[in-house]
Tab-separated table of C-alpha atoms in Angstrom:
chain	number	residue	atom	x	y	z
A	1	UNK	CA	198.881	20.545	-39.410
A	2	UNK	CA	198.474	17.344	-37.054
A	3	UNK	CA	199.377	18.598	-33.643
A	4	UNK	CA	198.255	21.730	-34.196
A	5	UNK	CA	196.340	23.818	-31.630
A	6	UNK	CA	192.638	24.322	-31.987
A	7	UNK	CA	192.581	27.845	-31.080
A	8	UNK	CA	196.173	30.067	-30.696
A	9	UNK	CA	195.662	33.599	-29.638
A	10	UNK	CA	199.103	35.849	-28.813
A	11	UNK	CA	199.075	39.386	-27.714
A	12	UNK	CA	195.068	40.330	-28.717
A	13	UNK	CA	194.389	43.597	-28.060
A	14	UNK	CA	190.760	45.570	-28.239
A	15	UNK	CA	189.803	49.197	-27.008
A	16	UNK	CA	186.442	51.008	-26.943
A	17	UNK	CA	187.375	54.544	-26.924
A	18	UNK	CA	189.706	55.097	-24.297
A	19	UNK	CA	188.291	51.917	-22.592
A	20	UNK	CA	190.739	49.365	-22.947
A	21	UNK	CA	188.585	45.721	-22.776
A	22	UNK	CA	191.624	43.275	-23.704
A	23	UNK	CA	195.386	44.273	-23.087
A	24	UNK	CA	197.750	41.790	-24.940
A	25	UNK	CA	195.741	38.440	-23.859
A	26	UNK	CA	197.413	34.924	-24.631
A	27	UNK	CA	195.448	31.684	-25.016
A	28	UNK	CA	196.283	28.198	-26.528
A	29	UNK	CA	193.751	25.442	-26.754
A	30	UNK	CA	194.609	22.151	-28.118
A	31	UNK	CA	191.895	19.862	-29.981
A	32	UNK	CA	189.519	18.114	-28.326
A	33	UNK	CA	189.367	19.682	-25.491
A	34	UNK	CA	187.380	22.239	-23.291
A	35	UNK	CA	188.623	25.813	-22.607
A	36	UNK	CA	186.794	27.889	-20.056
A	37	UNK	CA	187.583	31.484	-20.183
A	38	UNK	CA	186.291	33.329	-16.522
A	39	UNK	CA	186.029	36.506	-15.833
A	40	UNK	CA	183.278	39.022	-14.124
A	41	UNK	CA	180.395	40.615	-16.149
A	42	UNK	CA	182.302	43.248	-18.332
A	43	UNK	CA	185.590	41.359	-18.519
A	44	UNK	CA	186.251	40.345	-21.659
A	45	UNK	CA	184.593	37.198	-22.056
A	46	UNK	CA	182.308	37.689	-25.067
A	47	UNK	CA	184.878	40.511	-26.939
A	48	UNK	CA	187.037	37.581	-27.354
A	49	UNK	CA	184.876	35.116	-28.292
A	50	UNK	CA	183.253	37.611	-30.837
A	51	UNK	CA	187.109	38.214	-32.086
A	52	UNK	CA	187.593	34.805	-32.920
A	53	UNK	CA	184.172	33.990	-34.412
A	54	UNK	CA	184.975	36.989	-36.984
A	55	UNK	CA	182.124	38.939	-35.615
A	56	UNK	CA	184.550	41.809	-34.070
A	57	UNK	CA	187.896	42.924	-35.583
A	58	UNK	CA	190.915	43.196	-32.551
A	59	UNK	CA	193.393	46.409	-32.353
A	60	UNK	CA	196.562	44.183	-32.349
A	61	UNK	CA	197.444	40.505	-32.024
A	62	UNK	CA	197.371	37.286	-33.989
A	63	UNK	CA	194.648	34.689	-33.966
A	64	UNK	CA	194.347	30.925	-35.320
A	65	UNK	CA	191.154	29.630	-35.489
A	66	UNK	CA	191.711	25.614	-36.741
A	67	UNK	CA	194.218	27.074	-38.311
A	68	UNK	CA	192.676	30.392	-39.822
A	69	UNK	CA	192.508	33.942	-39.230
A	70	UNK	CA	189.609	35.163	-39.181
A	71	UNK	CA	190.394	38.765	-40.809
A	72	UNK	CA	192.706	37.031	-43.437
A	73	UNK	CA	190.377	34.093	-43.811
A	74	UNK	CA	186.783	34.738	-42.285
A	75	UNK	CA	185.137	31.917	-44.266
A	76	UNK	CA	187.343	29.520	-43.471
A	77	UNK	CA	186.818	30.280	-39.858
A	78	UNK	CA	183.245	30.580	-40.017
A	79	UNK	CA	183.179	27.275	-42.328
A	80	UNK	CA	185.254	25.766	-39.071
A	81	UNK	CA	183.266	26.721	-35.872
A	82	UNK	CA	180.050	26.750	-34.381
A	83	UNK	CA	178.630	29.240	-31.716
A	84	UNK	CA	175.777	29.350	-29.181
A	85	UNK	CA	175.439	32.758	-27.604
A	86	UNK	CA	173.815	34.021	-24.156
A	87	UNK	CA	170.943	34.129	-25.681
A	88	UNK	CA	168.725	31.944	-28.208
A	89	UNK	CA	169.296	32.051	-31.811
A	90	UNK	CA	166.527	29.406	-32.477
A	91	UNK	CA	163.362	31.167	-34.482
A	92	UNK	CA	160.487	30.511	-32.048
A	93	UNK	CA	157.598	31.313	-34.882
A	94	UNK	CA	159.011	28.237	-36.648
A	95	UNK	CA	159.341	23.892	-34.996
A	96	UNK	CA	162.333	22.455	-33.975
A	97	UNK	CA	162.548	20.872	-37.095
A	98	UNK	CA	162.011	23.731	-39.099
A	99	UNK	CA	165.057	25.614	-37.557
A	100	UNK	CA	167.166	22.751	-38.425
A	101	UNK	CA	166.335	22.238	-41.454
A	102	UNK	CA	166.584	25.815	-42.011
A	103	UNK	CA	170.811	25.404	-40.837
A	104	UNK	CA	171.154	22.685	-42.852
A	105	UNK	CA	169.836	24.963	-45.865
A	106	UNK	CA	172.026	27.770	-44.710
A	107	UNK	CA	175.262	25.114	-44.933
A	108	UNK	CA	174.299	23.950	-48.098
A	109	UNK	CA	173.237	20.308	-47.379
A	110	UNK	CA	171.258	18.785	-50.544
A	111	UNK	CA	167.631	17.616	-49.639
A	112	UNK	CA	168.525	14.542	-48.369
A	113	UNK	CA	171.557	15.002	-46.467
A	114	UNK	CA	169.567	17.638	-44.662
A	115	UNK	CA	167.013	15.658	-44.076
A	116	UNK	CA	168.895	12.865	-42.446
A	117	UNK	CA	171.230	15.461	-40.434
A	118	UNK	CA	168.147	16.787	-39.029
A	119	UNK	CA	166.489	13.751	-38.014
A	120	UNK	CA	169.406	12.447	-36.667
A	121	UNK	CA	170.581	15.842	-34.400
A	122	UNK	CA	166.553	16.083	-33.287
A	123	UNK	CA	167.260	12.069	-31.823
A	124	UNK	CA	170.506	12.954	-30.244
A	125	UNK	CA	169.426	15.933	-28.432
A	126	UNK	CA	166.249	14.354	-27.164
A	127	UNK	CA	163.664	16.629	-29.528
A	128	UNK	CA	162.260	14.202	-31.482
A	129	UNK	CA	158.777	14.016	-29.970
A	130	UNK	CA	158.979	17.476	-29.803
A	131	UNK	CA	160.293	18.108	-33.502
A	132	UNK	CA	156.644	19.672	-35.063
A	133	UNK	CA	155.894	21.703	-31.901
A	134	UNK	CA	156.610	25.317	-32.553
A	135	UNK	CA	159.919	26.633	-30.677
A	136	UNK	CA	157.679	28.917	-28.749
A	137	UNK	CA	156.328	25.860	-26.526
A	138	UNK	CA	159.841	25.163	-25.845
A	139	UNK	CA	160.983	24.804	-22.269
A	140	UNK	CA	164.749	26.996	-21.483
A	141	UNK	CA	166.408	23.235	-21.860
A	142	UNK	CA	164.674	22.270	-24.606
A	143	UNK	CA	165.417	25.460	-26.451
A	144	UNK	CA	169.265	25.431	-25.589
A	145	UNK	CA	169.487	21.690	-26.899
A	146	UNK	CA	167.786	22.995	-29.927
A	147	UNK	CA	169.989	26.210	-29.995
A	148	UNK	CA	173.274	23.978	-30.039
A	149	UNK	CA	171.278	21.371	-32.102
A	150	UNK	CA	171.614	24.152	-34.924
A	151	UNK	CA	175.133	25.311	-34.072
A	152	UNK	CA	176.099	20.870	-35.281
A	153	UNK	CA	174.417	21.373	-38.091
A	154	UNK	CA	177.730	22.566	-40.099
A	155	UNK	CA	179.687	19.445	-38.228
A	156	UNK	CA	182.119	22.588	-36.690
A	157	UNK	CA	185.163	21.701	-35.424
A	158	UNK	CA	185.231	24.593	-32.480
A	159	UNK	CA	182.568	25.830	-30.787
A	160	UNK	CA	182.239	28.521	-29.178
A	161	UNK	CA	179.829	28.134	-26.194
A	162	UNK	CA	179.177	31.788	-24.621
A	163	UNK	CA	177.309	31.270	-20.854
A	164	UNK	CA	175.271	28.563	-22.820
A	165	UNK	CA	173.162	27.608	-19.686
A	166	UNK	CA	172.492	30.951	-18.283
A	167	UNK	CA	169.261	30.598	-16.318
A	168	UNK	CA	168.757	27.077	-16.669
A	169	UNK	CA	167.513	24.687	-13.838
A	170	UNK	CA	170.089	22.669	-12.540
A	171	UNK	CA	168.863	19.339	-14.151
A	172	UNK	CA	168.795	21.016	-17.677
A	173	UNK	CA	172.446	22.478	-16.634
A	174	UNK	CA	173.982	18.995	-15.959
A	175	UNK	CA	172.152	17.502	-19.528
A	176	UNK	CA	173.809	19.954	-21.279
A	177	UNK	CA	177.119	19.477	-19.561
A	178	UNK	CA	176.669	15.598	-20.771
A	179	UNK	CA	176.057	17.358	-24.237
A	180	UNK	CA	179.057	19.161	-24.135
A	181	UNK	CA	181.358	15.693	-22.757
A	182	UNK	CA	179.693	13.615	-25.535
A	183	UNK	CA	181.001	16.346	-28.439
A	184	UNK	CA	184.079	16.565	-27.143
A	185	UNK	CA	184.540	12.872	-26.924
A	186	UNK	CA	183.741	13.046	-30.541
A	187	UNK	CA	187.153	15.110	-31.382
A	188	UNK	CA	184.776	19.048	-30.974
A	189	UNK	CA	186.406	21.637	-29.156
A	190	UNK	CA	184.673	23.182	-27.053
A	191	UNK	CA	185.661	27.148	-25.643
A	192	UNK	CA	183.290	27.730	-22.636
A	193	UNK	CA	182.513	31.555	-21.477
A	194	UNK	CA	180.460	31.241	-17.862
A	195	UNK	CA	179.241	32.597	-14.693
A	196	UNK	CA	178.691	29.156	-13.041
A	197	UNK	CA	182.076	27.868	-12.008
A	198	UNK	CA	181.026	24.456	-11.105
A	199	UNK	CA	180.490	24.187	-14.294
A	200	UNK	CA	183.917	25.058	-15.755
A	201	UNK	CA	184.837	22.795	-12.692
A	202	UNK	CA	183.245	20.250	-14.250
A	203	UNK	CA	184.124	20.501	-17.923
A	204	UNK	CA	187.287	22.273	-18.529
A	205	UNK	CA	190.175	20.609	-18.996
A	206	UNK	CA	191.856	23.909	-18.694
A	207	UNK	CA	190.769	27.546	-17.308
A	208	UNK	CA	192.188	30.802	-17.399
A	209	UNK	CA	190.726	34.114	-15.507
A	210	UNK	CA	190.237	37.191	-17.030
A	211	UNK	CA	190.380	40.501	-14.943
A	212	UNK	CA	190.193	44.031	-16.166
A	213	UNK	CA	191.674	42.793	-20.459
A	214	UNK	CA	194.637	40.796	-18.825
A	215	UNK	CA	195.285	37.097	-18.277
A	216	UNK	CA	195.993	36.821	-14.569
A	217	UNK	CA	195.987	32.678	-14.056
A	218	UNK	CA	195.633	30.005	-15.943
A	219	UNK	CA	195.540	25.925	-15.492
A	220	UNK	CA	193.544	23.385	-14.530
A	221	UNK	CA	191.008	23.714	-11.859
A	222	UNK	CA	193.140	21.787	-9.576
A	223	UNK	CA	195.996	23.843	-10.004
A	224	UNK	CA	194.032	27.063	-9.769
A	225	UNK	CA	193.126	25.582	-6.319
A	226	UNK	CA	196.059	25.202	-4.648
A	227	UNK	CA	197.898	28.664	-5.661
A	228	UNK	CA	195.014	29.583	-2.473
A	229	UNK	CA	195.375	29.491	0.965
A	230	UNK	CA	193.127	27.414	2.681
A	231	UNK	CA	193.952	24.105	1.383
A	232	UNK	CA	194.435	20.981	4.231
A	233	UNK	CA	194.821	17.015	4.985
A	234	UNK	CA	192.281	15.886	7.101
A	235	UNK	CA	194.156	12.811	9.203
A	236	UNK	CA	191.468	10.451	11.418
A	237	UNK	CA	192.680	7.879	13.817
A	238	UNK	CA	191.224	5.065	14.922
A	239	UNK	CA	192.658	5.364	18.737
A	240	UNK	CA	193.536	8.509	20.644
A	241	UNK	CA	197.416	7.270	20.553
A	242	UNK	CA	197.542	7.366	16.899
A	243	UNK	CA	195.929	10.732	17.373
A	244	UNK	CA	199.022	12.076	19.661
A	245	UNK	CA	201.816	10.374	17.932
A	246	UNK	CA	200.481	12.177	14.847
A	247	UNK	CA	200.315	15.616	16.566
A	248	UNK	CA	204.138	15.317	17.707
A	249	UNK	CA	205.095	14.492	14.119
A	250	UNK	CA	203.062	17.031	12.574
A	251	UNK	CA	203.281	20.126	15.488
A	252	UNK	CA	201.410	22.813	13.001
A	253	UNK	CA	198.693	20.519	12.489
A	254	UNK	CA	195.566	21.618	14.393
A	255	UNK	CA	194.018	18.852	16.493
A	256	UNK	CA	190.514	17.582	17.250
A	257	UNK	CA	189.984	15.301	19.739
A	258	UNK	CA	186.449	15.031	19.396
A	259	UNK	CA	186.357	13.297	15.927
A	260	UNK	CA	190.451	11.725	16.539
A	261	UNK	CA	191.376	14.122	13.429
A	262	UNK	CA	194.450	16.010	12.396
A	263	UNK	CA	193.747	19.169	10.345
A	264	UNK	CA	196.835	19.776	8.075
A	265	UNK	CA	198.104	22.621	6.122
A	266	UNK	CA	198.824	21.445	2.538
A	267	UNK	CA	198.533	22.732	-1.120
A	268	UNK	CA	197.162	18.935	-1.661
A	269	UNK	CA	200.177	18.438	-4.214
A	270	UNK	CA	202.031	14.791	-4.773
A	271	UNK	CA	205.158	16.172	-3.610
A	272	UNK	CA	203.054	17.454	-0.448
A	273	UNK	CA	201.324	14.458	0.528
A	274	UNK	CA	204.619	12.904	-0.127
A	275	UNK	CA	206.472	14.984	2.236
A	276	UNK	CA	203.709	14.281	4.961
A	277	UNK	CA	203.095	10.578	4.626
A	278	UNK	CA	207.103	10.263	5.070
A	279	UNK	CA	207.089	11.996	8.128
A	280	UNK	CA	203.954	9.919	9.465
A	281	UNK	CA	205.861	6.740	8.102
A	282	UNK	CA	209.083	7.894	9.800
A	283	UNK	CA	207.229	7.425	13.357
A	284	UNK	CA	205.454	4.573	12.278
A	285	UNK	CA	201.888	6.406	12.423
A	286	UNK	CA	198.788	4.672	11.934
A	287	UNK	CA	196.179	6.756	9.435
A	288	UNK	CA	192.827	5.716	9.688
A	289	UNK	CA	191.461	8.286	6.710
A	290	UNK	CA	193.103	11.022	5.094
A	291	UNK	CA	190.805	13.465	2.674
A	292	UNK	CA	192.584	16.526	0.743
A	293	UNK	CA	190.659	19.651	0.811
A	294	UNK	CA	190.816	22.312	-1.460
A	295	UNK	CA	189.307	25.915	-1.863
A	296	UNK	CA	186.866	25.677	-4.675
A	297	UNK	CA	186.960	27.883	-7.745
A	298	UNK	CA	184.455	30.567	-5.882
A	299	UNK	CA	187.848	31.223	-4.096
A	300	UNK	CA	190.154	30.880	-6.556
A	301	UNK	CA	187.887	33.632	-8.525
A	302	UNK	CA	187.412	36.221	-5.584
A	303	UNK	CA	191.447	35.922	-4.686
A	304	UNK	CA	192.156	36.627	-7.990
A	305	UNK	CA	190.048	39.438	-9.260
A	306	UNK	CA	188.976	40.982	-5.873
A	307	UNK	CA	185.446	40.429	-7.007
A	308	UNK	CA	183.039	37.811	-5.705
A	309	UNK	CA	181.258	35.256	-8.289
C-alpha cells in the first residue's frame, strides 16, 4: 500500500518469566529511512529486533513488517528483510566470494544471476581484491562489509542492523555509516540497534530510547536535544558597547568580557532564536557571531534512563 509504513509496531509486549523485557512498546518507521532504537545493555534492543525478524514470538501486540506479520506471514517477512547481528554471520573457513555465492544459493538466484549479484556486491563493498582470500584473513571492517554484503544478497527491503559496528575502528565505523547512507538513498530501510550514539546522531532520521520495556522519548536527535537543560546562544561582539547593550537586553544572559560573548539560555528552537533576535533587533544590537549549542545525545541518554552511555 503506497504510503505505507516500513515497519508499524503497537502495544508489543514480551516477558521472560516474571521478567518483563518489553511493556506495550510503539514504533512507526516510514520507508526509506533510518530508525535507531537506544537503550542500555539489557533493554530491549535485540528482543525487538528478533520479534520482527520472526526469530522470537511477542506475548501481545501487533507487528507490520513491509506490510507482514511475521507470525501470520513469516516468509513473507523473511522474503522482505535483511539482518546483520552483533556478531558475524560470514563462514570464515570459506572466501568472501564463497559466502556470497553461498546467499545467493540460499535465495534461489539461478547460476548466473548469482554470479553477477556477487560480483557486483564484492565491487560495491570494496572486497573485490579480496574476494578468493579466505574470511579468516579478514580484517573486523572487512568482515562487517562482507557480513552486510550477504544480508543484500536477497535485495531486502528492511534491514535490520543490530550494533553492526561494535568494536570497529573509527575509520571502518564511518565506511560503514557511508554504507548504510548509500542503501538508504537507494529506497532500504534501515532499523539501527547501537551503543555508539554518534552514530545514531549521524544516521537516524528518527530515534527513540528504550528504558526498562517502555518507550520513554522519541524524535529526532535534535529534538531529543533540546527537551535537556543545558542548551545556549553564544552572542560575540565586535566592540565592548555591543557587548553591554546586549547584556541590558538580555539580563539572564551570562557575560564574558574576555572573549566580548553573551552566553544565552535557549532550547535552540526557531521560535527561540526568534524571540531573542527580536529583542536584540528591538535595541538595535549589533551580533558579531551567534552559535547554538546543544547537549549531545550522551545527555539526552543519561537524563533519560538514569544510566550513563
Amino acid at each position: 500500500m503506497k504510503g505505507a509504513p516500513a515497519i508499524a509496531v503497537t502495544a508489543l509486549r514480551k516477558s521472560f518469566g516474571k521478567h518483563t523485557v518489553l511493556d506495550g512498546i510503539d514504533l512507526h518507521v516510514p520507508p526509506g529511512s533510518v530508525f535507531s532504537l537506544l537503550g542500555a545493555n539489557g533493554a530491549g534492543k535485540t528482543t525487538t529486533v528478533k520479534i520482527m525478524s520472526t526469530l522470537l514470538a511477542a506475548d501481545a501486540g501487533e507487528v507490520r513488517v513491509a506490510g507482514h506479520d511475521p507470525v501470520r506471514a513469516p516468509d513473507a517477512v523473511r522474503a522482505a528483510i535483511g539482518v546483520t547481528g552483533q556478531f558475524s554471520a560470514v563462514d570464515k573457513l570459506l572466501t568472501g566470494e564463497e559466502n556470497l555465492r553461498l546467499m545467493a544459493d540460499l535465495h534461489h538466484l539461478g547460476r548466473a544471476e548469482g554470479r553477477r549479484t556477487t560480483t557486483d556486491l564484492l565491487a560495491r563493498f570494496g572486497l573485490t581484491e579480496a574476494a578468493r582470500k579466505p574470511a579468516s584473513a579478514y580484517s573486523g571492517g572487512m568482515l562487517r562489509r562482507l557480513d552486510l554484503a550477504m544480508t543484500l544478497a536477497g535485495s531486502p527491503q528492511v534491514i535490520f542492523l543490530d550494533e553492526p559496528t561494535t568494536g570497529l575502528d573509527p575509520r571502518s565505523r564511518r565506511d560503514m555509516w557511508q554504507i548504510v547512507r548509500d542503501l538508504v538513498a537507494g529506497g532500504v530501510t534501515i532499523f539501527l540497534t547501537t551503543q555508539y550514539l554518534e552514530e545514531a546522531d549521524e544516521l537516524a532520521d528518527r530515534i527513540a530510547v528504550l528504558d526498562h520495556g517502555r518507550i520513554v522519548a522519541e524524535g529526532t536527535a535534535e529534538e531529543l536535544k533540546r527537551r535537556i537543560p543545558g542548551g545556549h546562544v553564544r552572542l560575540t561582539f565586535a566592540a565592548p558597547q555591543d557587548l553591554e547593550a546586549a547584556r541590558q537586553a538580555l539580563p539572564e544572559a551570562v557575560p564574558d568580557p574576555d572573549t566580548l560573548a553573551l552566553r544565552v539560555p535557549n532550547d535552540g528552537s526557531m521560535r527561540a532564536l526568534k524571540t531573542l533576535i527580536d529583542r536584540l533587533d528591538d535595541r538595535a544590537v549589533e551580533v558579531d557571531e551567534l552559535s547554538v549549542h546543544t547537549p549531545d545525545l550522551d545527555d539526552v541518554f543519561l537524563a533519560l534512563t538514569g544510566q550513563p552511555t
